[in-house]
PDB file of C-alpha atoms and ligand atoms in Angstrom:
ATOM      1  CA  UNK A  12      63.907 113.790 100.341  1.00  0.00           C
ATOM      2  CA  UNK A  13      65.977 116.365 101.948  1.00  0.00           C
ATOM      3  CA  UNK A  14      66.940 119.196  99.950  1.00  0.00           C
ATOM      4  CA  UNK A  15      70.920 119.601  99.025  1.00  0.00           C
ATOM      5  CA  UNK A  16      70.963 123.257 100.473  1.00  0.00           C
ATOM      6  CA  UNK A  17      69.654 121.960 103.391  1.00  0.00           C
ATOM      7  CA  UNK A  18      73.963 120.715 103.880  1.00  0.00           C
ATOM      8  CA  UNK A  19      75.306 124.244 102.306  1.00  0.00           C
ATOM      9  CA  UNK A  20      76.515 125.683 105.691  1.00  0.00           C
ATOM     10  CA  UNK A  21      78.514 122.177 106.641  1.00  0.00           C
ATOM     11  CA  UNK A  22      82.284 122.031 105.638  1.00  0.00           C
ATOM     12  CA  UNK A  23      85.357 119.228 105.294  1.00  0.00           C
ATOM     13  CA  UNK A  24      88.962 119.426 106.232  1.00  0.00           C
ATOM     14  CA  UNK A  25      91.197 116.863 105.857  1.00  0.00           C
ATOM     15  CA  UNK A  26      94.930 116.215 107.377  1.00  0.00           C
ATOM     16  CA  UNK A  27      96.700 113.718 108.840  1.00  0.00           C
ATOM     17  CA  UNK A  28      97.541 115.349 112.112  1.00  0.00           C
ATOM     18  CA  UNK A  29     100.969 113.957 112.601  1.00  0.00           C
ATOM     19  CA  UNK A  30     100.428 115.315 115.541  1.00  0.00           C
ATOM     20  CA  UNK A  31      98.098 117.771 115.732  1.00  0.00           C
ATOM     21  CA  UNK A  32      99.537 121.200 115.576  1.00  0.00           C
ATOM     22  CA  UNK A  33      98.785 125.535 116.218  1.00  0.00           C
ATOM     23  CA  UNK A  34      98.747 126.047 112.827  1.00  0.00           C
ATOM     24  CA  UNK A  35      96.068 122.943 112.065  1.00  0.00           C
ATOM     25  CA  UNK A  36      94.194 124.704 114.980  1.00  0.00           C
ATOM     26  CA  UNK A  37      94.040 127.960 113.364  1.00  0.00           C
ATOM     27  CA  UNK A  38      92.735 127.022 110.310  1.00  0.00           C
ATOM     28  CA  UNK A  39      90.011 124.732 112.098  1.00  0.00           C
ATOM     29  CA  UNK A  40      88.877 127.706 114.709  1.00  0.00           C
ATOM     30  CA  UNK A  41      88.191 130.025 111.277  1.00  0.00           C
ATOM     31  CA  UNK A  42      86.872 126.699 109.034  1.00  0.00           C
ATOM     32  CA  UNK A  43      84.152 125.826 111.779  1.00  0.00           C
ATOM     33  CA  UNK A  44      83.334 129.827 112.560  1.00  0.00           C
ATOM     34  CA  UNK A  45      82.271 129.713 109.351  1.00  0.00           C
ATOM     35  CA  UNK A  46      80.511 126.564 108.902  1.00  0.00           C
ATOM     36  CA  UNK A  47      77.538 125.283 110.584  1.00  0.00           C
ATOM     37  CA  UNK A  48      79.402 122.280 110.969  1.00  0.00           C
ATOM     38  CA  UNK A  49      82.928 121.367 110.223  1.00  0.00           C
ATOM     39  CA  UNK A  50      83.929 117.721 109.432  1.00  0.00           C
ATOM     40  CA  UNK A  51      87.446 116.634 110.392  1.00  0.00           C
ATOM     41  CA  UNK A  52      88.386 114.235 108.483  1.00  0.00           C
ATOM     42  CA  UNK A  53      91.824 112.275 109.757  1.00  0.00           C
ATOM     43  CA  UNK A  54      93.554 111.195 106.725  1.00  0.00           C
ATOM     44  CA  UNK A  55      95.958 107.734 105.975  1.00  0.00           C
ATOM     45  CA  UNK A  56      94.015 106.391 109.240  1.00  0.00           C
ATOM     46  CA  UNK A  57      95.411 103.179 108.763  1.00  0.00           C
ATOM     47  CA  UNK A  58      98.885 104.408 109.544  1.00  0.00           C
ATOM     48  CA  UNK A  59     100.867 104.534 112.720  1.00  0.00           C
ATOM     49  CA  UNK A  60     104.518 103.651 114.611  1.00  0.00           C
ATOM     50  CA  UNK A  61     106.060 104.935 111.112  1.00  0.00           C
ATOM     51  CA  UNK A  62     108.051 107.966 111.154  1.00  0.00           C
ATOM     52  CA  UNK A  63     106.569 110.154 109.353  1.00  0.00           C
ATOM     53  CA  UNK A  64     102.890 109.020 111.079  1.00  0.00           C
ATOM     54  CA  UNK A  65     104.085 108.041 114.454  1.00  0.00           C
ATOM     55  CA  UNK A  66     100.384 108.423 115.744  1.00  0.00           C
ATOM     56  CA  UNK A  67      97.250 105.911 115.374  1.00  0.00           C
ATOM     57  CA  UNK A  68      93.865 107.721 114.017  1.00  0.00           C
ATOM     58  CA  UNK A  69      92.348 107.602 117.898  1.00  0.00           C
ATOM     59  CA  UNK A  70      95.443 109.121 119.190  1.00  0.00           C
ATOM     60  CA  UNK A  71      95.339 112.328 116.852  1.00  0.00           C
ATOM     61  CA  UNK A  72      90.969 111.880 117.346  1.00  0.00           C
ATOM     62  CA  UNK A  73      91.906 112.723 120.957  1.00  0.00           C
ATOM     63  CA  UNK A  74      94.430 115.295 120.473  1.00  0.00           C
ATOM     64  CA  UNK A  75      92.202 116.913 118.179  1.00  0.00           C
ATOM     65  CA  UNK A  76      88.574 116.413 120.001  1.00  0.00           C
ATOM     66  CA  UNK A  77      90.384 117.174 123.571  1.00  0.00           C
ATOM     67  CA  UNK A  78      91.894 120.604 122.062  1.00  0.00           C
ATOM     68  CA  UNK A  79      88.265 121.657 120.532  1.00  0.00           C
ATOM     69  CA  UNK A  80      86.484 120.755 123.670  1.00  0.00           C
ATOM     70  CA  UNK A  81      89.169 122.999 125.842  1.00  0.00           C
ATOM     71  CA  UNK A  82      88.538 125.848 123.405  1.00  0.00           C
ATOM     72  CA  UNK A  83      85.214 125.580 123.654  1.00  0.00           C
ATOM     73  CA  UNK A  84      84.132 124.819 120.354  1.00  0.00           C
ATOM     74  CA  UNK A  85      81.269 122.219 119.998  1.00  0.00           C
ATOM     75  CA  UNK A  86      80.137 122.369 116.165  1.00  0.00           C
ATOM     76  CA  UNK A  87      82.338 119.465 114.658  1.00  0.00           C
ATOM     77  CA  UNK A  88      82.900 115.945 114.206  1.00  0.00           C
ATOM     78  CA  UNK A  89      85.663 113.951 113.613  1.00  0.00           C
ATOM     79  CA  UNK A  90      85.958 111.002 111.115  1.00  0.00           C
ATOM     80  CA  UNK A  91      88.829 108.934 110.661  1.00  0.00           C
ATOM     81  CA  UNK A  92      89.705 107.970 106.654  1.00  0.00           C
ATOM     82  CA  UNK A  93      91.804 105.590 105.330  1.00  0.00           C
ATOM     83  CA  UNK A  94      93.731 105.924 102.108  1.00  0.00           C
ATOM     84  CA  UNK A  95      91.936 103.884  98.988  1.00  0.00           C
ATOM     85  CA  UNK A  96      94.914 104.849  97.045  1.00  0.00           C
ATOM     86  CA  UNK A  97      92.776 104.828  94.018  1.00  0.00           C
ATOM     87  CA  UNK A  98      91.628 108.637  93.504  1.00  0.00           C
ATOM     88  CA  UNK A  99      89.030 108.278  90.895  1.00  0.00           C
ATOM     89  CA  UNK A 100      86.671 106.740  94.555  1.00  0.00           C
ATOM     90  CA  UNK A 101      88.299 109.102  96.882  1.00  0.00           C
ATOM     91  CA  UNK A 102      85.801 111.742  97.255  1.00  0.00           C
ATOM     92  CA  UNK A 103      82.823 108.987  97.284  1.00  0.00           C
ATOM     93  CA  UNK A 104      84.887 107.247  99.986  1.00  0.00           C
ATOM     94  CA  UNK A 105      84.993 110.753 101.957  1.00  0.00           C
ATOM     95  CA  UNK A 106      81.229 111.101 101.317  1.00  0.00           C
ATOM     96  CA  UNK A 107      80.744 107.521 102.763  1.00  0.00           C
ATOM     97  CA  UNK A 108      82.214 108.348 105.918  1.00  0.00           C
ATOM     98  CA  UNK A 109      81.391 111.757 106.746  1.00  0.00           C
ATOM     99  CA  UNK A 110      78.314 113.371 107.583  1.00  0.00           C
ATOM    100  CA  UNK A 111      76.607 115.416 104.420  1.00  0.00           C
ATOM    101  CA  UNK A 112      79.128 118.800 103.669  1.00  0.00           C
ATOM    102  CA  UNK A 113      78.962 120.849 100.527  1.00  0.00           C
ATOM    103  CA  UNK A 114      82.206 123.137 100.982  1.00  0.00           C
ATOM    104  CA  UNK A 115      85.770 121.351 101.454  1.00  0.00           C
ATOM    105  CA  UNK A 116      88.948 123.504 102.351  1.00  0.00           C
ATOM    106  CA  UNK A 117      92.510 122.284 101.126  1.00  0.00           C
ATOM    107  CA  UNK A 118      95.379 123.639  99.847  1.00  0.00           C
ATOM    108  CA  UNK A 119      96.569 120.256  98.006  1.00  0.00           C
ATOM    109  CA  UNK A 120      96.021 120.429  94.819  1.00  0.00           C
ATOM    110  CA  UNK A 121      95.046 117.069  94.190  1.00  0.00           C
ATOM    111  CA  UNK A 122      92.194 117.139  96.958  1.00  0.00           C
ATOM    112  CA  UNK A 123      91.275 120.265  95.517  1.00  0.00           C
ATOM    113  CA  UNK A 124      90.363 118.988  91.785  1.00  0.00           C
ATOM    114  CA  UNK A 125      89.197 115.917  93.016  1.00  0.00           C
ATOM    115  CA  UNK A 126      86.233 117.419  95.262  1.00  0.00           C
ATOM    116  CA  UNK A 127      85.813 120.373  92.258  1.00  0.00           C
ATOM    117  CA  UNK A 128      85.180 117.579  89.588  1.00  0.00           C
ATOM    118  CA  UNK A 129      82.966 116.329  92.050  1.00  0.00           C
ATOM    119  CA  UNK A 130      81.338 119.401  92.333  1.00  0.00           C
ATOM    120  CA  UNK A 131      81.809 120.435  95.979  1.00  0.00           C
ATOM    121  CA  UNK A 132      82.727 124.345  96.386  1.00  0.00           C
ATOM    122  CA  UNK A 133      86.428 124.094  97.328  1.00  0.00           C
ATOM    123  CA  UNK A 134      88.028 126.979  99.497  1.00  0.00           C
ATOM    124  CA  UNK A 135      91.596 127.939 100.274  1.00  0.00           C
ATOM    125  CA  UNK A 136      92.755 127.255 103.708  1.00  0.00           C
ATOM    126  CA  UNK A 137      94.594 129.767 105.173  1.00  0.00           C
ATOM    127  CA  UNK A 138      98.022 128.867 106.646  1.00  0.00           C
ATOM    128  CA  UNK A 139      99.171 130.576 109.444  1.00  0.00           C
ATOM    129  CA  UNK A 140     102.679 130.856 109.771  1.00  0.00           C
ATOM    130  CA  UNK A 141     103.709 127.249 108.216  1.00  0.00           C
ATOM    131  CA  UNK A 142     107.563 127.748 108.530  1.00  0.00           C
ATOM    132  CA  UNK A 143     107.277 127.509 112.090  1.00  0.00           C
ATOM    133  CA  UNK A 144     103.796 125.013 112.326  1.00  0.00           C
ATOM    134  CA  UNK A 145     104.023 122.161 110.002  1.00  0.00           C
ATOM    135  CA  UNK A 146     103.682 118.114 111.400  1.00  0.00           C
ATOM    136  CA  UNK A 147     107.420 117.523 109.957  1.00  0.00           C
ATOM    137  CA  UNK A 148     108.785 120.626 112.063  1.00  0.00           C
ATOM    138  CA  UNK A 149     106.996 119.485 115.126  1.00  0.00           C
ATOM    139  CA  UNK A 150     108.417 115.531 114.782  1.00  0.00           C
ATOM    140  CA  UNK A 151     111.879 116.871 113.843  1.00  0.00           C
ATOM    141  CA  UNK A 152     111.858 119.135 117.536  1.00  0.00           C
ATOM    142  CA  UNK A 153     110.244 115.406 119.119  1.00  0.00           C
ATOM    143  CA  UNK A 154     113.785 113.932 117.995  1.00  0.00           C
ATOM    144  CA  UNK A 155     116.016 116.737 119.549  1.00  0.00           C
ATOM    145  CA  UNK A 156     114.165 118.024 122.906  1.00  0.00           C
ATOM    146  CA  UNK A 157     111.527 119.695 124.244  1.00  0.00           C
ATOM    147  CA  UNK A 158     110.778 122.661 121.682  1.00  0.00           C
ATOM    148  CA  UNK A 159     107.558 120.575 119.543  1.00  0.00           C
ATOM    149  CA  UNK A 160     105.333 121.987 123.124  1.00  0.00           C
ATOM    150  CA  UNK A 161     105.509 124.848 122.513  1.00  0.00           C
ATOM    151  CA  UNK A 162     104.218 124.334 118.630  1.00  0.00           C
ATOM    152  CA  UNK A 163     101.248 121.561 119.665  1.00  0.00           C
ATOM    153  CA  UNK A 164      98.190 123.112 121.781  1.00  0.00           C
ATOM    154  CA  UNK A 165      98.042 122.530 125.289  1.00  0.00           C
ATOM    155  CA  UNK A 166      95.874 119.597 125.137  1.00  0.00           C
ATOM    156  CA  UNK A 167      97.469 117.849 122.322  1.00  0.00           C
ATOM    157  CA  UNK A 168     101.064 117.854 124.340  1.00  0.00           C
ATOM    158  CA  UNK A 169      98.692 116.006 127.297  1.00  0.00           C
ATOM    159  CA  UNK A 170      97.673 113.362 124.985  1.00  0.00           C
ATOM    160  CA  UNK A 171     101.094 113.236 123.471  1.00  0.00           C
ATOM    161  CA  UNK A 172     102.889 112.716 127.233  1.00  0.00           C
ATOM    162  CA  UNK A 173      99.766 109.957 128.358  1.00  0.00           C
ATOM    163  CA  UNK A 174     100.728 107.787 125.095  1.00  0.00           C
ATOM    164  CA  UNK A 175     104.955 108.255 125.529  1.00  0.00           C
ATOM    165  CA  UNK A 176     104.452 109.181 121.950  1.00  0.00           C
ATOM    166  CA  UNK A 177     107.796 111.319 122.116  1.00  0.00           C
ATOM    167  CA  UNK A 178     110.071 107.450 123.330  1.00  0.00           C
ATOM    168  CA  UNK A 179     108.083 105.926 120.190  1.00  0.00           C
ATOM    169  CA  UNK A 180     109.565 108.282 117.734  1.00  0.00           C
ATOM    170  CA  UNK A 181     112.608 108.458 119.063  1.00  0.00           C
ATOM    171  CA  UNK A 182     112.468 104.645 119.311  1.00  0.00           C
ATOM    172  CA  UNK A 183     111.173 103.656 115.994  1.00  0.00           C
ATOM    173  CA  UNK A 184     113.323 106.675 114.185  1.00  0.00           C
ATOM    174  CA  UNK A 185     116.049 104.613 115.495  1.00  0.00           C
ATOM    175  CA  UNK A 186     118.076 107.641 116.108  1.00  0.00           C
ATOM    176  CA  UNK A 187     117.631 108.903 112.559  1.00  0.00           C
TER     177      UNK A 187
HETATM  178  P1  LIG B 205     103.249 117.135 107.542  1.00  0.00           P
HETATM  179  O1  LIG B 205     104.451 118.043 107.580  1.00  0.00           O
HETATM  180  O2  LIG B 205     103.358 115.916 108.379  1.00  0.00           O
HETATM  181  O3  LIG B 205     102.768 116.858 106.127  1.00  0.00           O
HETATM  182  P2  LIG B 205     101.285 119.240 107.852  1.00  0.00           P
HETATM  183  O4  LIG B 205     101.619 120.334 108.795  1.00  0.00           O
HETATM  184  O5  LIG B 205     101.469 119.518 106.366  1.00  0.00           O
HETATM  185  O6  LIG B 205     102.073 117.947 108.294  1.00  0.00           O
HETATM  186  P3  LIG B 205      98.942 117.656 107.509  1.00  0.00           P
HETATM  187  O7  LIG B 205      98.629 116.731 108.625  1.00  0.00           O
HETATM  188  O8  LIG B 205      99.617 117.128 106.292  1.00  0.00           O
HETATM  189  O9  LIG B 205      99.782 118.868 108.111  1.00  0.00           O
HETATM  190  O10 LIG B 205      97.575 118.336 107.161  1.00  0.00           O
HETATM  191  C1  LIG B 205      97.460 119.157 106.079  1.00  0.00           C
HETATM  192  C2  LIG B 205      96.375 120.154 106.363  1.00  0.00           C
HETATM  193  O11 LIG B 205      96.771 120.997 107.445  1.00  0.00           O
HETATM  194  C3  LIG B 205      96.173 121.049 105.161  1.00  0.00           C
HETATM  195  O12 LIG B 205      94.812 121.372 105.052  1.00  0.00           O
HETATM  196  C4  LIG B 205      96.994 122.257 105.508  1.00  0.00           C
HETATM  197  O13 LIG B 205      96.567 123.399 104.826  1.00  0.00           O
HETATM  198  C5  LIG B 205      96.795 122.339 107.030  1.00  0.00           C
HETATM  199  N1  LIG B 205      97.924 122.999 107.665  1.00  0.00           N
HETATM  200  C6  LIG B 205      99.148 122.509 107.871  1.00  0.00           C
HETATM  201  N2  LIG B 205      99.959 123.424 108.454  1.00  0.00           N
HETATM  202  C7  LIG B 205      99.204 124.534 108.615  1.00  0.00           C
HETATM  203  C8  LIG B 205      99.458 125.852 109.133  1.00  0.00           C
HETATM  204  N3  LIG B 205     100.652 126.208 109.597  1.00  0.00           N
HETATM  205  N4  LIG B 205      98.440 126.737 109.123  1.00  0.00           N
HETATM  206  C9  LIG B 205      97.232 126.379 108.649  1.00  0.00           C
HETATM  207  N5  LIG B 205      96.928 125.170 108.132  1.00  0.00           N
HETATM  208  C10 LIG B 205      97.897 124.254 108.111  1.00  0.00           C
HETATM  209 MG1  LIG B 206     101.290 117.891 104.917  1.00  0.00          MG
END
Protein backbone atom coordinates (compact mmCIF):
# COMPACT_ATOMS: atom_id res chain seq x y z
CA UNK A 1 0.00 0.00 0.00
CA UNK A 2 1.47 3.24 -0.90
CA UNK A 3 0.94 5.98 1.37
CA UNK A 4 -1.41 9.09 0.09
CA UNK A 5 1.43 11.69 0.92
CA UNK A 6 3.54 9.77 -1.03
CA UNK A 7 1.26 11.90 -4.28
CA UNK A 8 1.21 15.40 -2.15
CA UNK A 9 3.82 17.18 -4.37
CA UNK A 10 1.85 16.07 -7.85
CA UNK A 11 -0.73 18.65 -9.24
CA UNK A 12 -3.81 18.82 -12.06
CA UNK A 13 -4.73 21.48 -14.51
CA UNK A 14 -7.32 21.24 -16.74
CA UNK A 15 -8.28 23.36 -20.09
CA UNK A 16 -9.27 22.80 -23.28
CA UNK A 17 -6.47 24.47 -25.13
CA UNK A 18 -8.42 25.87 -27.99
CA UNK A 19 -5.34 26.39 -29.02
CA UNK A 20 -2.89 26.49 -26.68
CA UNK A 21 -2.00 29.94 -25.61
CA UNK A 22 0.96 32.48 -23.47
CA UNK A 23 -1.26 32.90 -20.88
CA UNK A 24 -2.08 28.83 -20.50
CA UNK A 25 1.81 28.69 -20.60
CA UNK A 26 2.30 30.93 -17.78
CA UNK A 27 0.22 29.43 -15.48
CA UNK A 28 1.68 25.84 -16.40
CA UNK A 29 5.59 27.09 -16.08
CA UNK A 30 4.54 28.34 -12.21
CA UNK A 31 1.89 25.11 -11.65
CA UNK A 32 4.75 22.50 -12.51
CA UNK A 33 7.68 24.75 -10.60
CA UNK A 34 5.77 24.00 -7.90
CA UNK A 35 4.72 20.54 -8.24
CA UNK A 36 6.73 17.50 -8.45
CA UNK A 37 4.65 16.66 -11.21
CA UNK A 38 1.99 18.51 -13.04
CA UNK A 39 -0.85 16.65 -14.87
CA UNK A 40 -2.34 18.32 -17.94
CA UNK A 41 -5.36 17.33 -18.35
CA UNK A 42 -7.01 18.32 -22.03
CA UNK A 43 -10.58 18.84 -21.43
CA UNK A 44 -13.97 18.09 -23.94
CA UNK A 45 -11.32 15.69 -25.81
CA UNK A 46 -13.91 14.40 -27.84
CA UNK A 47 -14.37 17.70 -29.61
CA UNK A 48 -12.92 19.10 -32.76
CA UNK A 49 -13.69 21.00 -36.43
CA UNK A 50 -16.34 23.08 -34.23
CA UNK A 51 -15.76 26.63 -33.79
CA UNK A 52 -15.30 27.19 -30.68
CA UNK A 53 -12.86 23.76 -30.46
CA UNK A 54 -11.44 23.82 -33.89
CA UNK A 55 -8.56 21.45 -32.61
CA UNK A 56 -8.59 17.47 -31.95
CA UNK A 57 -7.10 16.41 -28.31
CA UNK A 58 -3.60 15.17 -30.21
CA UNK A 59 -3.37 18.39 -31.97
CA UNK A 60 -3.45 20.65 -28.71
CA UNK A 61 -1.25 17.25 -26.95
CA UNK A 62 1.37 18.42 -29.48
CA UNK A 63 1.09 22.03 -29.20
CA UNK A 64 1.25 21.67 -25.64
CA UNK A 65 4.05 18.72 -25.20
CA UNK A 66 6.19 20.45 -28.21
CA UNK A 67 6.06 23.98 -26.26
CA UNK A 68 7.17 22.22 -22.76
CA UNK A 69 9.86 20.25 -24.40
CA UNK A 70 11.29 23.67 -26.18
CA UNK A 71 11.20 25.32 -22.75
CA UNK A 72 12.82 22.78 -21.29
CA UNK A 73 10.54 21.56 -18.85
CA UNK A 74 10.35 17.71 -18.39
CA UNK A 75 8.15 17.12 -15.10
CA UNK A 76 4.58 16.64 -16.71
CA UNK A 77 2.25 14.54 -18.47
CA UNK A 78 -0.46 15.08 -20.54
CA UNK A 79 -3.88 13.26 -20.48
CA UNK A 80 -6.58 13.82 -22.74
CA UNK A 81 -10.40 13.85 -20.96
CA UNK A 82 -13.53 13.66 -22.37
CA UNK A 83 -16.64 15.34 -21.03
CA UNK A 84 -19.08 12.70 -18.98
CA UNK A 85 -21.43 15.53 -18.76
CA UNK A 86 -22.65 14.09 -15.57
CA UNK A 87 -20.61 16.00 -12.69
CA UNK A 88 -21.47 13.98 -9.71
CA UNK A 89 -18.43 11.14 -11.72
CA UNK A 90 -16.34 13.91 -12.99
CA UNK A 91 -13.59 14.02 -10.58
CA UNK A 92 -13.52 9.96 -10.40
CA UNK A 93 -13.37 10.11 -14.22
CA UNK A 94 -10.25 12.63 -13.85
CA UNK A 95 -8.77 10.25 -11.24
CA UNK A 96 -9.25 7.32 -13.76
CA UNK A 97 -7.23 8.87 -16.28
CA UNK A 98 -4.55 10.69 -14.69
CA UNK A 99 -1.70 9.65 -12.81
CA UNK A 100 -2.20 9.98 -8.72
CA UNK A 101 -2.28 14.18 -7.85
CA UNK A 102 -3.49 15.60 -4.59
CA UNK A 103 -3.56 19.49 -5.48
CA UNK A 104 -5.77 20.72 -8.59
CA UNK A 105 -5.55 24.46 -9.81
CA UNK A 106 -8.73 26.13 -11.49
CA UNK A 107 -10.35 29.14 -11.46
CA UNK A 108 -13.93 27.62 -12.54
CA UNK A 109 -15.91 27.44 -10.00
CA UNK A 110 -17.57 24.38 -10.74
CA UNK A 111 -14.16 22.35 -11.07
CA UNK A 112 -13.25 23.96 -8.03
CA UNK A 113 -16.18 22.51 -5.64
CA UNK A 114 -16.24 19.48 -7.40
CA UNK A 115 -12.46 18.40 -6.60
CA UNK A 116 -13.00 20.28 -2.85
CA UNK A 117 -16.03 17.92 -2.10
CA UNK A 118 -13.80 15.41 -3.22
CA UNK A 119 -11.32 16.44 -1.00
CA UNK A 120 -8.36 17.42 -3.22
CA UNK A 121 -6.57 20.83 -2.02
CA UNK A 122 -7.75 23.23 -4.75
CA UNK A 123 -5.50 26.35 -5.63
CA UNK A 124 -6.14 29.53 -7.58
CA UNK A 125 -4.51 29.77 -10.88
CA UNK A 126 -3.07 32.81 -11.59
CA UNK A 127 -4.05 34.55 -14.87
CA UNK A 128 -1.70 36.50 -16.53
CA UNK A 129 -2.98 39.16 -18.48
CA UNK A 130 -6.38 37.36 -19.78
CA UNK A 131 -7.72 40.41 -21.79
CA UNK A 132 -5.10 39.95 -24.19
CA UNK A 133 -4.51 35.73 -23.75
CA UNK A 134 -7.72 33.92 -23.72
CA UNK A 135 -8.53 30.77 -26.53
CA UNK A 136 -11.64 33.01 -27.83
CA UNK A 137 -9.21 36.12 -28.43
CA UNK A 138 -6.69 33.98 -30.14
CA UNK A 139 -9.56 32.18 -32.65
CA UNK A 140 -11.22 35.59 -33.18
CA UNK A 141 -7.39 37.09 -34.55
CA UNK A 142 -7.30 33.26 -36.64
CA UNK A 143 -10.52 34.73 -38.50
CA UNK A 144 -9.06 38.26 -39.34
CA UNK A 145 -5.09 37.79 -39.99
CA UNK A 146 -2.05 37.09 -38.66
CA UNK A 147 -2.11 38.73 -35.02
CA UNK A 148 -3.19 35.04 -32.90
CA UNK A 149 1.18 34.39 -33.44
CA UNK A 150 2.06 36.56 -31.68
CA UNK A 151 -0.43 35.38 -28.61
CA UNK A 152 0.36 31.30 -29.13
CA UNK A 153 4.12 30.20 -28.16
CA UNK A 154 6.47 29.59 -30.76
CA UNK A 155 5.94 25.99 -30.98
CA UNK A 156 2.26 25.94 -30.79
CA UNK A 157 2.05 28.42 -34.08
CA UNK A 158 4.42 25.37 -35.76
CA UNK A 159 1.91 22.83 -34.97
CA UNK A 160 -0.87 25.18 -35.82
CA UNK A 161 0.78 25.98 -39.60
CA UNK A 162 1.72 21.80 -40.09
CA UNK A 163 -2.19 21.01 -39.48
CA UNK A 164 -3.64 24.31 -41.79
CA UNK A 165 -5.57 24.70 -38.61
CA UNK A 166 -5.97 28.56 -39.43
CA UNK A 167 -8.06 27.39 -43.42
CA UNK A 168 -10.17 24.98 -40.99
CA UNK A 169 -11.50 27.76 -38.92
CA UNK A 170 -11.88 29.99 -41.35
CA UNK A 171 -13.51 27.18 -43.37
CA UNK A 172 -15.81 25.65 -40.92
CA UNK A 173 -16.66 29.35 -39.31
CA UNK A 174 -18.00 29.77 -42.69
CA UNK A 175 -17.02 33.33 -42.66
CA UNK A 176 -18.79 34.00 -39.38
P1 LIG B 1 -11.63 29.86 -24.16
O1 LIG B 1 -11.72 31.35 -24.37
O2 LIG B 1 -11.67 29.05 -25.40
O3 LIG B 1 -12.58 29.36 -23.08
P2 LIG B 1 -9.44 29.97 -22.27
O4 LIG B 1 -8.37 30.96 -22.54
O5 LIG B 1 -10.48 30.33 -21.22
O6 LIG B 1 -10.13 29.59 -23.64
P3 LIG B 1 -9.37 27.20 -21.59
O7 LIG B 1 -8.86 26.30 -22.64
O8 LIG B 1 -10.84 27.33 -21.38
O9 LIG B 1 -8.73 28.64 -21.83
O10 LIG B 1 -8.64 26.73 -20.28
C1 LIG B 1 -8.98 27.26 -19.07
C2 LIG B 1 -7.77 27.20 -18.18
O11 LIG B 1 -6.75 28.05 -18.71
C3 LIG B 1 -8.11 27.73 -16.81
O12 LIG B 1 -7.39 27.00 -15.85
C4 LIG B 1 -7.65 29.15 -16.87
O13 LIG B 1 -7.39 29.68 -15.61
C5 LIG B 1 -6.40 29.03 -17.76
N1 LIG B 1 -6.14 30.28 -18.46
C6 LIG B 1 -6.81 30.79 -19.50
N2 LIG B 1 -6.32 31.99 -19.87
C7 LIG B 1 -5.30 32.25 -19.02
C8 LIG B 1 -4.39 33.35 -18.84
N3 LIG B 1 -4.44 34.43 -19.62
N4 LIG B 1 -3.48 33.26 -17.85
C9 LIG B 1 -3.44 32.17 -17.06
N5 LIG B 1 -4.26 31.11 -17.16
C10 LIG B 1 -5.19 31.14 -18.12
MG1 LIG C 1 -12.26 29.09 -20.95
Amino acid sequence: MVSANRFSERSLIIGRFQPFHNGHMDVIRKCASESENLTIGIGSAQYSHECDNPFTAGERYLMIDETMKDEGITNYCIIPIEDLNRYSLWVAQVRSLSPPFSKVYSNNPLTRRLFSEAGYEVRNSPLYNRDLYSGTAVRKEMLKGDGWRSLVPGKAAEVIDCIDGVQRLREISGGE
